[in-house]
C-alpha cells in the first residue's frame, strides 16, 4: 500500500467496515436452515426459509436481530483487519503500510475466490497477497449423526437435533488430513437468556455447571455407543 498510505489505509478500513462480501447459499447452510425451519411453526418457519433466497438473506438477518448476527457468517466469506504494520519513527510519514486480514472461507471456496471478492469491494489501489491458507475438511460423513441425535433426544426429550454449520474455524481440518472424521459433538442445555456466541472467547467466558454436566454425560454415552459399534 504505497503513496498516501495512511489515507488509503483509512479508506480501506472504512470500506471493509461498511460493506460486506456477497451472499452465498452453500449446501451445509441449506441443510441446517431447512432442518431448523422444519421444527418451527408458521410464520417462523417461513421467515427462516427466506434466508436461503440470496435476494432476501440480508433483510431476514436484520429481521432476526441478535439471533441473526450468529447466522451471518454462514452466508458469506468474511474478512477482518487484524494487524497493521507501518512507520517506525513518529516524525516520518510511512511510504508503505502492510495490513493483514483474517479471512474465513465458506465450504467449497478457495483463496482466489476471496481475493476476487475483495478486489471488487476495495478496488485496485492496493496489492493483495495470500500469506497462509489452511484447507477445510472434505464433505463430512454423517453416518454417526443419527446415533448422536438419539443421545440428545434421550437426554432432552423434545429436542430437535440438526447438523450445525459452525461459523468460524475448527481443528477438524487437521484431523481430516489423517482421514479422521470429526463431528463437533459438544452438547450443552443452555438457559434461553444466555448468548453463547457473546460468551465464547470473551473476558467472562463461561457456561452453567448444569450445562457442563449435561454435556459430559452425553459425550460419555457417545463413547460407550461408539465402542460397541
Coordinates of N, CA and C in Angstrom, one line a residue:
X1 N 0.9 -1.2 0.0 CA 0.0 0.0 0.0 C 0.9 1.2 0.0
X2 N 1.1 1.9 -1.2 CA 2.1 2.9 -1.3 C 1.4 4.3 -1.7
X3 N 2.1 5.4 -1.4 CA 1.7 6.7 -1.8 C 0.4 7.1 -1.1
X4 N 0.5 8.1 -0.2 CA -0.6 8.4 0.6 C -1.2 7.2 1.4
X5 N -0.2 6.5 2.0 CA -0.6 5.2 2.6 C -1.6 5.3 3.7
X6 N -1.4 6.3 4.6 CA -2.3 6.5 5.7 C -3.8 6.8 5.2
X7 N -3.9 7.6 4.2 CA -5.2 7.9 3.6 C -5.8 6.7 3.0
X8 N -5.0 5.9 2.3 CA -5.6 4.7 1.6 C -6.0 3.7 2.7
X9 N -5.2 3.6 3.8 CA -5.5 2.7 4.8 C -6.8 3.0 5.5
X10 N -7.0 4.3 5.8 CA -8.3 4.8 6.4 C -9.5 4.5 5.5
X11 N -9.3 4.7 4.2 CA -10.4 4.4 3.2 C -10.6 2.9 3.1
X12 N -9.6 2.1 3.1 CA -9.8 0.7 3.0 C -10.5 0.1 4.3
X13 N -10.1 0.6 5.5 CA -10.8 0.1 6.7 C -12.2 0.5 6.7
X14 N -12.6 1.7 6.2 CA -14.0 2.1 6.1 C -14.7 1.2 5.2
X15 N -14.2 0.9 4.1 CA -14.8 0.0 3.1 C -15.1 -1.4 3.7
X16 N -14.1 -1.9 4.4 CA -14.3 -3.2 5.0 C -15.3 -3.2 6.1
X17 N -15.4 -2.1 6.8 CA -16.4 -2.0 7.9 C -17.8 -1.7 7.4
X18 N -18.0 -1.0 6.3 CA -19.3 -0.6 5.9 C -19.9 -1.5 4.8
X19 N -19.1 -2.3 4.1 CA -19.5 -3.1 3.0 C -19.2 -4.6 3.3
X20 N -20.0 -5.5 2.8 CA -19.8 -6.9 3.0 C -19.6 -7.6 1.7
X21 N -19.0 -8.8 1.8 CA -18.8 -9.6 0.6 C -20.2 -10.3 0.3
X22 N -20.3 -10.7 -1.0 CA -21.6 -11.2 -1.4 C -22.1 -12.5 -0.7
X23 N -23.4 -12.6 -0.8 CA -24.1 -13.8 -0.1 C -23.9 -15.0 -1.0
X24 N -23.7 -16.1 -0.3 CA -23.6 -17.5 -1.0 C -24.4 -18.5 -0.2
X25 N -25.2 -19.3 -0.8 CA -26.0 -20.3 -0.1 C -25.3 -21.6 -0.4
X26 N -24.6 -22.1 0.6 CA -23.9 -23.4 0.4 C -24.7 -24.6 0.9
X27 N -24.4 -25.8 0.4 CA -25.2 -27.0 0.9 C -25.3 -27.1 2.4
X28 N -24.2 -27.0 3.2 CA -24.3 -27.1 4.6 C -25.3 -26.1 5.2
X29 N -25.2 -24.8 4.8 CA -26.1 -23.8 5.3 C -27.6 -24.2 4.9
X30 N -27.8 -24.6 3.7 CA -29.1 -25.0 3.3 C -29.7 -26.1 4.1
X31 N -28.9 -27.2 4.4 CA -29.3 -28.3 5.2 C -29.6 -27.9 6.6
X32 N -28.8 -27.0 7.2 CA -29.1 -26.5 8.6 C -30.3 -25.7 8.7
X33 N -30.5 -24.7 7.8 CA -31.7 -23.9 7.8 C -33.0 -24.7 7.6
X34 N -33.0 -25.6 6.7 CA -34.1 -26.4 6.4 C -34.5 -27.2 7.6
X35 N -33.5 -27.8 8.3 CA -33.7 -28.6 9.5 C -34.3 -27.8 10.6
X36 N -33.8 -26.6 10.8 CA -34.3 -25.7 11.8 C -35.7 -25.2 11.5
X37 N -36.0 -24.9 10.2 CA -37.3 -24.4 9.9 C -38.4 -25.5 10.0
X38 N -38.0 -26.8 9.8 CA -38.9 -27.9 9.9 C -39.4 -28.1 11.3
X39 N -38.6 -27.6 12.3 CA -39.0 -27.8 13.7 C -39.8 -26.6 14.2
X40 N -40.0 -25.6 13.4 CA -40.8 -24.4 13.8 C -42.2 -24.3 13.2
X41 N -43.0 -23.5 13.8 CA -44.4 -23.4 13.2 C -44.5 -22.1 12.4
X42 N -45.5 -21.9 11.7 CA -45.8 -20.7 10.9 C -46.0 -19.5 11.8
X43 N -45.5 -18.4 11.5 CA -44.7 -18.0 10.3 C -43.2 -18.0 10.5
X44 N -42.8 -18.5 11.7 CA -41.3 -18.5 11.9 C -40.6 -19.4 10.9
X45 N -41.2 -20.6 10.6 CA -40.5 -21.5 9.6 C -40.4 -20.8 8.2
X46 N -41.5 -20.1 7.8 CA -41.4 -19.4 6.5 C -40.4 -18.3 6.5
X47 N -40.3 -17.5 7.6 CA -39.3 -16.5 7.6 C -37.9 -17.0 7.6
X48 N -37.6 -18.1 8.3 CA -36.3 -18.7 8.3 C -35.9 -19.2 7.0
X49 N -36.8 -19.8 6.3 CA -36.5 -20.4 4.9 C -36.1 -19.3 3.9
X50 N -36.6 -18.0 4.2 CA -36.2 -17.0 3.3 C -34.7 -16.6 3.3
X51 N -34.0 -17.1 4.4 CA -32.6 -16.9 4.4 C -31.9 -17.6 3.2
X52 N -32.6 -18.6 2.6 CA -32.0 -19.4 1.5 C -32.2 -18.7 0.2
X53 N -32.9 -17.6 0.2 CA -33.1 -16.7 -1.0 C -32.0 -15.6 -1.0
X54 N -31.0 -15.7 -1.8 CA -29.9 -14.7 -1.7 C -30.4 -13.2 -1.8
X55 N -31.6 -13.0 -2.5 CA -32.1 -11.7 -2.6 C -32.7 -11.2 -1.3
X56 N -33.0 -12.1 -0.4 CA -33.6 -11.7 0.9 C -32.8 -12.0 2.1
X57 N -31.7 -12.7 1.9 CA -30.9 -13.2 3.1 C -30.5 -12.0 4.1
X58 N -30.0 -10.9 3.6 CA -29.6 -9.8 4.5 C -30.8 -9.2 5.2
X59 N -31.9 -9.1 4.5 CA -33.1 -8.5 5.1 C -33.6 -9.4 6.3
X60 N -33.6 -10.7 6.0 CA -34.0 -11.6 7.1 C -33.1 -11.6 8.3
X61 N -31.8 -11.5 8.0 CA -30.8 -11.5 9.1 C -31.0 -10.3 10.0
X62 N -31.4 -9.1 9.4 CA -31.7 -7.9 10.1 C -32.9 -8.1 10.9
X63 N -33.9 -8.8 10.3 CA -35.2 -9.0 11.0 C -35.0 -9.9 12.2
X64 N -34.1 -10.8 12.1 CA -33.8 -11.8 13.2 C -33.1 -11.1 14.4
X65 N -32.5 -9.9 14.2 CA -31.9 -9.2 15.3 C -30.6 -9.9 15.8
X66 N -30.5 -10.1 17.1 CA -29.3 -10.7 17.7 C -29.1 -12.1 17.3
X67 N -30.2 -12.8 17.0 CA -30.1 -14.2 16.6 C -29.5 -14.3 15.1
X68 N -29.9 -13.3 14.4 CA -29.3 -13.2 13.0 C -27.9 -13.0 13.0
X69 N -27.3 -12.3 14.0 CA -25.9 -12.0 14.0 C -25.1 -13.3 14.0
X70 N -25.5 -14.3 14.7 CA -24.8 -15.5 14.7 C -24.9 -16.3 13.5
X71 N -25.9 -16.0 12.6 CA -26.0 -16.7 11.3 C -25.3 -16.0 10.2
X72 N -25.0 -14.8 10.3 CA -24.4 -14.0 9.2 C -23.2 -14.7 8.6
X73 N -22.2 -15.2 9.4 CA -21.0 -15.7 8.7 C -21.3 -17.0 7.9
X74 N -22.5 -17.6 8.1 CA -22.8 -18.8 7.3 C -23.2 -18.5 5.9
X75 N -23.3 -17.3 5.5 CA -23.8 -16.9 4.2 C -22.9 -16.1 3.4
X76 N -21.7 -15.9 3.8 CA -20.7 -15.1 3.0 C -19.3 -15.4 3.6
X77 N -18.4 -15.3 2.7 CA -17.0 -15.2 3.1 C -16.8 -14.0 3.9
X78 N -16.0 -14.1 5.0 CA -15.8 -13.0 5.9 C -14.3 -12.6 6.0
X79 N -14.1 -11.3 6.3 CA -12.7 -10.9 6.4 C -12.7 -9.8 7.5
X80 N -11.6 -9.8 8.3 CA -11.5 -8.8 9.3 C -10.0 -8.3 9.4
X81 N -9.8 -7.0 9.5 CA -8.5 -6.4 9.7 C -8.0 -6.7 11.1
X82 N -6.8 -7.3 11.2 CA -6.3 -7.7 12.5 C -4.9 -7.1 12.8
X83 N -4.0 -6.9 11.8 CA -2.7 -6.5 12.1 C -2.3 -5.4 11.1
X84 N -1.7 -4.3 11.6 CA -1.2 -3.2 10.8 C 0.2 -3.0 11.1
X85 N 1.0 -2.9 10.0 CA 2.5 -2.6 10.1 C 2.8 -1.4 9.3
X86 N 3.5 -0.4 9.8 CA 3.7 0.8 9.0 C 5.0 1.5 9.4
X87 N 5.0 2.8 9.7 CA 6.2 3.5 10.1 C 6.8 3.1 11.4
X88 N 8.1 3.5 11.5 CA 8.9 3.2 12.7 C 9.3 4.4 13.5
X89 N 9.1 5.6 12.9 CA 9.5 6.9 13.6 C 8.3 7.8 13.6
X90 N 8.1 8.5 14.7 CA 7.0 9.4 14.9 C 7.0 10.6 13.9
X91 N 8.2 11.0 13.5 CA 8.3 12.2 12.6 C 8.5 11.8 11.1
X92 N 8.2 10.6 10.8 CA 8.4 10.2 9.4 C 7.1 9.5 8.9
X93 N 6.5 10.1 7.8 CA 5.3 9.5 7.2 C 5.7 8.3 6.5
X94 N 5.1 7.1 6.8 CA 5.4 5.9 6.1 C 5.0 5.9 4.6
X95 N 5.9 5.4 3.8 CA 5.6 5.3 2.4 C 4.8 4.0 2.0
X96 N 4.9 3.1 3.0 CA 4.2 1.8 2.7 C 3.6 1.2 4.0
X97 N 2.4 0.7 4.0 CA 1.8 0.1 5.1 C 1.3 -1.3 4.7
X98 N 1.5 -2.3 5.6 CA 1.0 -3.6 5.4 C -0.2 -3.9 6.3
X99 N -1.3 -4.3 5.8 CA -2.5 -4.6 6.6 C -2.7 -6.1 6.4
X100 N -2.8 -6.8 7.5 CA -3.1 -8.3 7.5 C -4.6 -8.5 7.8
X101 N -5.2 -9.3 7.0 CA -6.6 -9.6 7.1 C -6.8 -11.1 7.4
X102 N -7.7 -11.3 8.4 CA -8.1 -12.7 8.7 C -9.3 -13.0 7.9
X103 N -9.2 -13.9 7.0 CA -10.4 -14.3 6.1 C -10.8 -15.7 6.4
X104 N -12.2 -15.9 6.4 CA -12.8 -17.2 6.6 C -13.6 -17.5 5.4
X105 N -13.3 -18.7 4.8 CA -13.9 -19.1 3.6 C -15.1 -20.1 3.8
X106 N -16.2 -19.9 3.1 CA -17.3 -20.9 3.1 C -16.8 -22.2 2.5
X107 N -17.5 -23.3 2.8 CA -17.1 -24.6 2.2 C -17.2 -24.5 0.7
X108 N -16.2 -25.0 0.0 CA -16.2 -25.0 -1.5 C -15.5 -23.8 -2.1
X109 N -15.1 -22.9 -1.3 CA -14.5 -21.7 -1.8 C -13.0 -21.7 -1.6
X110 N -12.2 -21.0 -2.4 CA -10.8 -21.0 -2.4 C -10.2 -19.6 -2.2
X111 N -9.0 -19.5 -1.8 CA -8.4 -18.1 -1.6 C -8.6 -17.2 -2.7
X112 N -8.5 -17.7 -3.9 CA -8.6 -16.8 -5.1 C -10.0 -16.3 -5.2
X113 N -11.0 -17.0 -4.7 CA -12.4 -16.5 -4.7 C -12.5 -15.3 -3.8
X114 N -11.9 -15.4 -2.6 CA -11.9 -14.2 -1.7 C -11.2 -13.1 -2.2
X115 N -10.0 -13.3 -2.9 CA -9.2 -12.2 -3.5 C -10.1 -11.5 -4.5
X116 N -10.8 -12.3 -5.3 CA -11.7 -11.6 -6.4 C -12.8 -10.8 -5.7
X117 N -13.4 -11.3 -4.7 CA -14.5 -10.6 -4.0 C -13.9 -9.3 -3.3
X118 N -12.8 -9.4 -2.7 CA -12.2 -8.3 -2.1 C -11.8 -7.2 -3.1
X119 N -11.3 -7.7 -4.2 CA -10.9 -6.7 -5.3 C -12.1 -6.0 -5.8
X120 N -13.2 -6.6 -5.9 CA -14.4 -6.0 -6.3 C -14.9 -5.0 -5.3
X121 N -14.6 -5.3 -4.0 CA -15.0 -4.4 -2.9 C -14.2 -3.2 -2.7
X122 N -12.8 -3.4 -2.8 CA -11.9 -2.3 -2.4 C -11.2 -1.7 -3.6
X123 N -11.4 -2.2 -4.8 CA -10.7 -1.6 -6.0 C -9.3 -2.1 -6.2
X124 N -8.6 -1.4 -7.0 CA -7.3 -1.9 -7.5 C -6.1 -1.1 -6.9
X125 N -6.4 -0.2 -5.9 CA -5.3 0.7 -5.5 C -4.4 0.0 -4.4
X126 N -4.7 -1.2 -4.0 CA -3.9 -1.9 -3.0 C -3.5 -3.3 -3.6
X127 N -2.4 -3.8 -3.1 CA -1.9 -5.1 -3.5 C -2.4 -6.1 -2.5
X128 N -2.9 -7.3 -3.1 CA -3.4 -8.4 -2.2 C -2.6 -9.6 -2.4
X129 N -2.3 -10.3 -1.3 CA -1.4 -11.5 -1.4 C -1.9 -12.4 -0.3
X130 N -2.0 -13.7 -0.6 CA -2.4 -14.7 0.4 C -1.1 -15.2 1.1
X131 N -1.0 -14.9 2.4 CA 0.1 -15.3 3.2 C 0.0 -16.7 3.7
X132 N -1.2 -17.2 4.0 CA -1.3 -18.5 4.6 C -2.8 -19.0 4.3
X133 N -2.9 -20.3 4.1 CA -4.2 -20.8 3.8 C -4.2 -22.3 4.3
X134 N -5.2 -22.6 5.2 CA -5.5 -24.0 5.6 C -6.7 -24.5 4.9
X135 N -6.6 -25.6 4.2 CA -7.8 -26.1 3.5 C -8.8 -26.7 4.5
X136 N -10.0 -26.5 4.3 CA -11.1 -27.0 5.1 C -11.2 -28.5 5.0
X137 N -12.0 -29.2 5.9 CA -12.2 -30.6 5.8 C -13.1 -30.9 4.6
X138 N -13.0 -32.2 4.1 CA -13.9 -32.5 2.9 C -15.3 -32.7 3.3
X139 N -16.2 -33.1 2.4 CA -17.6 -33.4 2.7 C -17.7 -34.3 3.8
X140 N -18.4 -34.0 4.9 CA -18.5 -34.9 6.1 C -19.3 -36.2 5.8
X141 N -18.8 -37.2 6.6 CA -19.6 -38.4 6.6 C -20.5 -38.4 7.8
X142 N -21.8 -38.4 7.5 CA -22.8 -38.2 8.6 C -23.3 -39.5 9.1
X143 N -22.6 -40.6 8.9 CA -23.0 -41.9 9.3 C -23.3 -42.1 10.8
X144 N -22.6 -41.3 11.7 CA -22.8 -41.4 13.1 C -23.8 -40.4 13.6
X145 N -24.4 -39.5 12.8 CA -25.2 -38.4 13.2 C -26.5 -39.0 13.9
X146 N -27.1 -40.0 13.4 CA -28.4 -40.5 13.9 C -28.1 -41.0 15.4
X147 N -27.0 -41.6 15.6 CA -26.6 -42.1 16.9 C -26.5 -41.0 17.9
X148 N -25.8 -39.9 17.5 CA -25.6 -38.8 18.4 C -26.9 -38.1 18.6
X149 N -27.8 -38.0 17.6 CA -29.1 -37.4 17.7 C -29.9 -38.1 18.7
X150 N -29.8 -39.5 18.7 CA -30.6 -40.3 19.7 C -30.2 -40.0 21.1
X151 N -28.9 -39.8 21.3 CA -28.4 -39.5 22.7 C -29.0 -38.2 23.2
X152 N -29.1 -37.2 22.3 CA -29.6 -35.9 22.7 C -31.1 -36.0 23.0
X153 N -31.8 -36.8 22.2 CA -33.3 -36.9 22.4 C -33.5 -37.6 23.7
X154 N -32.7 -38.6 24.1 CA -32.8 -39.3 25.3 C -32.5 -38.4 26.5
X155 N -31.5 -37.5 26.4 CA -31.1 -36.6 27.5 C -32.1 -35.5 27.6
X156 N -32.7 -35.0 26.5 CA -33.5 -33.9 26.5 C -34.8 -34.2 25.6
X157 N -35.8 -34.9 26.1 CA -37.0 -35.2 25.4 C -37.6 -34.0 24.7
X158 N -37.9 -34.1 23.5 CA -38.4 -33.0 22.7 C -37.4 -32.2 22.0
X159 N -36.1 -32.5 22.2 CA -35.1 -31.8 21.4 C -35.1 -32.2 19.9
X160 N -34.7 -31.2 19.1 CA -34.7 -31.4 17.7 C -33.2 -31.3 17.2
X161 N -32.5 -32.4 17.1 CA -31.1 -32.3 16.7 C -31.0 -32.0 15.2
X162 N -30.0 -31.2 14.8 CA -29.8 -31.0 13.4 C -28.3 -30.7 13.2
X163 N -27.8 -31.0 12.0 CA -26.4 -30.7 11.7 C -26.1 -29.2 11.7
X164 N -25.1 -28.8 12.4 CA -24.9 -27.3 12.5 C -23.7 -26.9 11.7
X165 N -23.9 -25.9 10.9 CA -22.8 -25.3 10.1 C -22.2 -24.3 11.0
X166 N -21.0 -24.5 11.5 CA -20.4 -23.7 12.5 C -19.6 -22.5 11.9
X167 N -20.0 -21.3 12.2 CA -19.2 -20.2 11.6 C -17.9 -20.1 12.4
X168 N -16.8 -19.9 11.7 CA -15.5 -19.8 12.4 C -14.5 -20.8 11.8
X169 N -13.9 -21.5 12.7 CA -12.8 -22.4 12.3 C -12.8 -23.6 13.2
X170 N -12.4 -24.8 12.7 CA -12.3 -26.0 13.5 C -11.0 -26.7 13.3
X171 N -10.5 -27.3 14.4 CA -9.3 -28.1 14.2 C -9.5 -29.4 13.5
X172 N -10.8 -29.7 13.2 CA -11.1 -30.8 12.4 C -10.5 -30.9 11.0
X173 N -10.1 -29.7 10.5 CA -9.4 -29.6 9.2 C -8.0 -30.3 9.3
X174 N -7.4 -30.3 10.5 CA -6.1 -31.0 10.6 C -6.3 -32.6 10.7
X175 N -7.3 -33.0 11.5 CA -7.6 -34.4 11.6 C -8.1 -35.0 10.3
X176 N -8.8 -34.2 9.5 CA -9.2 -34.7 8.2 C -8.1 -35.1 7.3
X177 N -6.9 -34.5 7.4 CA -5.7 -34.9 6.7 C -5.3 -36.3 7.0
X178 N -5.6 -36.8 8.2 CA -5.3 -38.1 8.6 C -6.4 -39.1 8.4
X179 N -7.5 -38.6 7.7 CA -8.6 -39.5 7.4 C -9.5 -39.7 8.6
X180 N -9.5 -38.7 9.6 CA -10.3 -38.8 10.8 C -11.5 -37.9 10.6
X181 N -12.7 -38.5 10.8 CA -13.9 -37.7 10.7 C -14.2 -37.1 12.1
X182 N -14.5 -35.8 12.1 CA -14.9 -35.1 13.4 C -16.3 -34.7 13.3
X183 N -17.0 -34.6 14.4 CA -18.4 -34.2 14.5 C -18.7 -33.0 15.3
X184 N -17.8 -32.6 16.1 CA -18.0 -31.4 16.9 C -19.2 -31.6 17.9
X185 N -19.2 -32.7 18.5 CA -20.3 -33.0 19.4 C -20.0 -32.5 20.8
X186 N -20.5 -31.3 21.1 CA -20.3 -30.7 22.4 C -21.7 -30.2 22.9
X187 N -22.5 -31.1 23.3 CA -23.9 -30.7 23.7 C -23.9 -29.9 25.0
X188 N -24.8 -28.9 25.1 CA -25.0 -28.1 26.3 C -26.5 -27.7 26.3
X189 N -27.1 -27.9 27.4 CA -28.5 -27.4 27.6 C -28.5 -26.1 28.2
X190 N -28.2 -25.0 27.4 CA -28.0 -23.7 27.9 C -29.4 -23.0 28.2
X191 N -29.4 -22.1 29.2 CA -30.6 -21.4 29.5 C -30.9 -20.4 28.4
X192 N -32.2 -20.1 28.1 CA -32.6 -19.3 27.0 C -32.0 -17.9 27.0
X193 N -31.7 -17.4 28.1 CA -31.2 -16.0 28.2 C -29.7 -15.9 28.1
X194 N -29.0 -17.0 27.8 CA -27.5 -17.0 27.7 C -27.1 -17.0 26.2
X195 N -26.4 -16.0 25.8 CA -26.0 -15.9 24.4 C -24.6 -16.5 24.3
X196 N -24.5 -17.7 23.9 CA -23.2 -18.4 23.9 C -22.2 -17.7 23.0
X197 N -22.6 -17.2 21.8 CA -21.7 -16.5 20.9 C -21.0 -15.3 21.5
X198 N -21.7 -14.6 22.4 CA -21.1 -13.5 23.0 C -20.2 -13.9 24.1
X199 N -20.4 -15.0 24.7 CA -19.5 -15.5 25.8 C -18.2 -16.2 25.3
X200 N -18.3 -16.8 24.1 CA -17.2 -17.6 23.6 C -16.0 -16.8 23.5
X201 N -14.9 -17.1 24.1 CA -13.6 -16.5 24.0 C -13.6 -15.0 24.5
X202 N -14.6 -14.7 25.3 CA -14.7 -13.3 25.8 C -14.1 -13.3 27.2
X203 N -14.0 -12.1 27.8 CA -13.3 -12.0 29.1 C -14.0 -12.8 30.2
X204 N -15.3 -12.9 30.0 CA -16.1 -13.6 31.0 C -16.7 -14.9 30.5
X205 N -15.9 -15.6 29.7 CA -16.3 -16.9 29.1 C -16.7 -17.9 30.1
X206 N -17.9 -18.4 30.0 CA -18.4 -19.4 31.0 C -19.7 -20.1 30.5
X207 N -20.0 -21.2 31.1 CA -21.3 -21.8 30.9 C -21.8 -22.3 32.3
X208 N -23.1 -22.5 32.5 CA -23.5 -23.1 33.8 C -23.0 -24.5 34.1
X209 N -22.8 -24.8 35.4 CA -22.3 -26.1 35.8 C -23.2 -27.2 35.3
X210 N -24.6 -26.9 35.3 CA -25.5 -27.9 34.9 C -25.3 -28.2 33.4
X211 N -25.0 -27.2 32.6 CA -24.7 -27.5 31.2 C -23.5 -28.3 31.0
X212 N -22.5 -28.1 31.8 CA -21.3 -28.9 31.7 C -21.5 -30.4 32.0
X213 N -22.3 -30.6 33.1 CA -22.7 -32.0 33.5 C -23.5 -32.6 32.3
X214 N -24.4 -31.9 31.8 CA -25.2 -32.4 30.7 C -24.3 -32.9 29.5
X215 N -23.4 -32.0 29.1 CA -22.5 -32.3 28.0 C -21.6 -33.5 28.3
X216 N -21.0 -33.5 29.5 CA -20.1 -34.6 29.9 C -20.8 -36.0 29.8
X217 N -22.1 -36.0 30.3 CA -22.8 -37.3 30.3 C -23.2 -37.7 28.9
X218 N -23.5 -36.8 28.0 CA -23.8 -37.1 26.7 C -22.6 -37.6 25.9
X219 N -21.5 -37.0 26.1 CA -20.2 -37.4 25.5 C -19.8 -38.8 26.0
X220 N -20.0 -39.1 27.3 CA -19.7 -40.4 27.8 C -20.6 -41.5 27.1
X221 N -21.8 -41.2 26.9 CA -22.7 -42.1 26.3 C -22.3 -42.3 24.8
X222 N -21.9 -41.3 24.2 CA -21.4 -41.4 22.8 C -20.2 -42.3 22.7
X223 N -19.3 -42.2 23.6 CA -18.1 -43.0 23.7 C -18.5 -44.5 23.9
X224 N -19.4 -44.7 24.8 CA -19.9 -46.1 25.0 C -20.5 -46.7 23.8
X225 N -21.4 -45.9 23.1 CA -22.0 -46.3 21.9 C -21.1 -46.6 20.8
X226 N -20.1 -45.8 20.6 CA -19.1 -46.0 19.6 C -18.2 -47.2 19.9
X227 N -18.0 -47.4 21.1 CA -17.2 -48.6 21.5 C -17.9 -49.9 21.2
X228 N -19.2 -49.9 21.1 CA -20.0 -51.1 20.8 C -20.2 -51.3 19.3
X229 N -19.8 -50.3 18.5 CA -20.1 -50.4 17.1 C -19.0 -51.2 16.4

